[in-house]
Amino acid sequence: MSSGSTLPDVSGSCFCGAVRFSVRLPTIFCGHCHCSMCRRSHGAGYVTWLAVPRGQFELESGESELARFGSSDHGTRSFCKRCGSSLFCESSHYPDIVDIVLANMHGPIDRQPECHIYFDDRADWVVINDALPRLGGSTGREPTTGGGR
Ligand SMILES: [Zn+2]
Ligand SMILES: [Zn+2]
């Protein structure tokens, strides 16, 4: 891990392959998000994201297939118009960072998921048994008491 320049690029795509992109390691974050926007836009109990500085993200094809949806006053979510895969989330609060859905990557990245965020907002049918930190509060990233499940 001491010489980041030797880390590989990792490619990713949507389900149908129309949208292709690559991420240059190292990432700066990987974690599970339990917010209701992630849950509903992905149709999933929670969504595992990685984050990289914008300069380490490259959209390689499919710009014309990418739909952008303003999911909040500061957030924009992107998905493939053809197959519906949710792909990216960007926030005007953090303009230099791109969040990317881990499940769309084609190879391993440089870290494992390291925490749960927006844990207070989790679906009550989601059961988490891991020992990762459970963060919540108004920012979604503050320490919580951990919940009971
Ligand atoms: Zn697609
Ligand atoms: Zn979320």
Coordinates of C-alpha atoms and ligand atoms in Angstrom, one line a residue:
M1 CA 0.0 0.0 0.0
S2 CA 3.0 2.3 0.3
S3 CA 3.4 2.9 -3.5
G4 CA 0.0 4.0 -4.8
S5 CA 1.2 4.4 -8.3
T6 CA 1.4 0.7 -8.8
L7 CA -2.3 0.1 -8.0
P8 CA -4.3 -0.9 -11.0
D9 CA -7.3 0.8 -12.6
V10 CA -10.5 -1.1 -12.0
S11 CA -13.2 -1.1 -14.7
G12 CA -16.9 -1.1 -14.2
S13 CA -20.2 -1.0 -16.1
C14 CA -23.9 -1.0 -15.9
F15 CA -25.8 -4.3 -16.3
C16 CA -26.2 -4.0 -20.1
G17 CA -22.7 -2.7 -20.7
A18 CA -23.7 0.5 -22.4
V19 CA -22.2 2.7 -19.7
R20 CA -18.5 1.8 -19.0
F21 CA -16.1 3.5 -16.7
S22 CA -12.9 3.1 -14.8
V23 CA -11.7 4.0 -11.4
R24 CA -8.0 4.6 -10.5
L25 CA -7.1 3.4 -7.1
P26 CA -6.7 4.3 -4.3
T27 CA -10.3 4.9 -3.2
I28 CA -11.0 7.2 -0.3
F29 CA -14.1 5.4 1.1
C30 CA -16.2 2.2 0.9
G31 CA -19.3 1.7 3.0
H32 CA -22.9 0.6 3.2
C33 CA -25.6 3.3 2.9
H34 CA -28.9 2.7 4.6
C35 CA -30.6 6.0 3.5
S36 CA -34.1 5.8 2.1
M37 CA -33.0 7.4 -1.2
C38 CA -30.4 4.7 -1.8
R39 CA -32.9 2.0 -0.8
R40 CA -35.6 3.2 -3.2
S41 CA -33.5 4.1 -6.2
H42 CA -31.7 0.7 -6.1
G43 CA -34.6 -1.4 -4.9
A44 CA -32.3 -2.9 -2.3
G45 CA -32.0 -3.1 1.5
Y46 CA -28.9 -0.9 1.4
V47 CA -26.3 0.1 -1.1
T48 CA -22.5 -0.3 -1.0
W49 CA -20.6 2.7 -2.3
L50 CA -17.0 3.5 -3.0
A51 CA -15.7 7.0 -3.4
V52 CA -12.8 8.4 -5.3
P53 CA -11.6 11.9 -6.1
R54 CA -13.2 13.0 -9.4
G55 CA -9.8 13.0 -11.2
Q56 CA -9.6 9.2 -10.6
F57 CA -12.9 8.5 -12.3
E58 CA -13.2 8.2 -16.1
L59 CA -16.4 7.6 -18.0
E60 CA -15.3 5.6 -21.0
S61 CA -18.5 5.1 -22.9
G62 CA -22.2 5.5 -22.7
E63 CA -22.5 9.2 -21.9
S64 CA -25.6 9.4 -24.1
E65 CA -27.2 6.4 -22.2
L66 CA -26.6 8.0 -18.8
A67 CA -29.7 9.6 -17.2
R68 CA -29.1 12.1 -14.3
F69 CA -31.7 12.6 -11.6
G70 CA -31.6 15.3 -9.0
S71 CA -32.4 13.2 -5.9
S72 CA -32.1 16.1 -3.4
D73 CA -31.2 19.8 -3.4
H74 CA -27.5 18.8 -3.5
G75 CA -27.4 15.3 -4.9
T76 CA -27.5 13.9 -8.4
R77 CA -27.9 10.2 -9.1
S78 CA -27.0 8.6 -12.5
F79 CA -28.4 5.5 -14.0
C80 CA -28.4 3.7 -17.3
K81 CA -31.4 4.6 -19.5
R82 CA -31.3 1.2 -21.2
C83 CA -31.0 -1.3 -18.3
G84 CA -31.7 0.8 -15.2
S85 CA -28.5 0.1 -13.3
S86 CA -27.9 2.8 -10.7
L87 CA -24.3 3.9 -11.2
F88 CA -23.1 7.1 -9.6
C89 CA -24.0 9.7 -7.0
E90 CA -22.6 13.2 -6.9
S91 CA -23.1 16.0 -4.3
S92 CA -22.6 19.7 -4.7
H93 CA -21.5 19.6 -1.1
Y94 CA -18.5 17.4 -2.2
P95 CA -17.9 18.5 -5.8
D96 CA -14.5 16.8 -6.0
I97 CA -15.7 13.3 -5.1
V98 CA -17.7 10.7 -7.1
D99 CA -19.6 7.9 -5.4
I100 CA -19.7 4.7 -7.4
V101 CA -21.8 1.6 -6.7
L102 CA -19.4 -1.2 -5.7
A103 CA -21.6 -3.9 -7.2
N104 CA -21.0 -2.5 -10.7
M105 CA -17.2 -2.9 -10.5
H106 CA -15.6 -5.8 -12.4
G107 CA -12.8 -6.4 -10.1
P108 CA -11.7 -6.0 -6.5
I109 CA -10.8 -2.5 -5.1
D110 CA -8.3 -1.6 -2.5
R111 CA -10.5 -1.9 0.6
Q112 CA -13.5 -3.7 2.1
P113 CA -16.6 -1.9 3.2
E114 CA -15.6 -0.1 6.4
C115 CA -18.9 1.2 8.0
H116 CA -22.6 1.6 7.8
I117 CA -23.8 5.1 7.2
Y118 CA -27.3 6.5 7.7
F119 CA -27.8 3.5 9.9
D120 CA -30.7 5.3 11.8
D121 CA -32.6 5.2 8.5
R122 CA -32.3 1.5 7.8
A123 CA -35.2 -0.7 6.8
D124 CA -36.5 -2.6 9.8
W125 CA -36.3 -5.9 7.7
V126 CA -32.6 -5.5 7.2
V127 CA -30.5 -7.5 9.7
I128 CA -26.9 -6.6 10.1
N129 CA -24.6 -9.0 11.9
D130 CA -21.2 -7.5 11.2
A131 CA -19.0 -5.6 13.6
L132 CA -18.5 -2.5 11.4
P133 CA -19.1 0.9 12.9
R134 CA -22.8 2.0 12.6
L135 CA -23.0 5.7 11.8
G136 CA -26.0 7.9 11.6
G137 CA -27.5 11.2 12.9
S138 CA -28.3 14.1 10.6
T139 CA -25.2 13.7 8.5
G140 CA -25.5 10.0 8.4
R141 CA -21.9 9.7 9.5
E142 CA -22.0 10.4 13.3
P143 CA -21.4 7.7 15.9
T144 CA -24.6 6.0 17.0
T145 CA -25.4 3.7 19.9
G146 CA -25.4 0.9 17.3
G147 CA -29.0 -0.1 17.4
G148 CA -30.2 -3.5 18.6
R149 CA -30.0 -5.6 15.4
Ligands
ZN1 ZN -27.1 -0.3 -19.0
ZN2 ZN -27.7 6.5 0.7

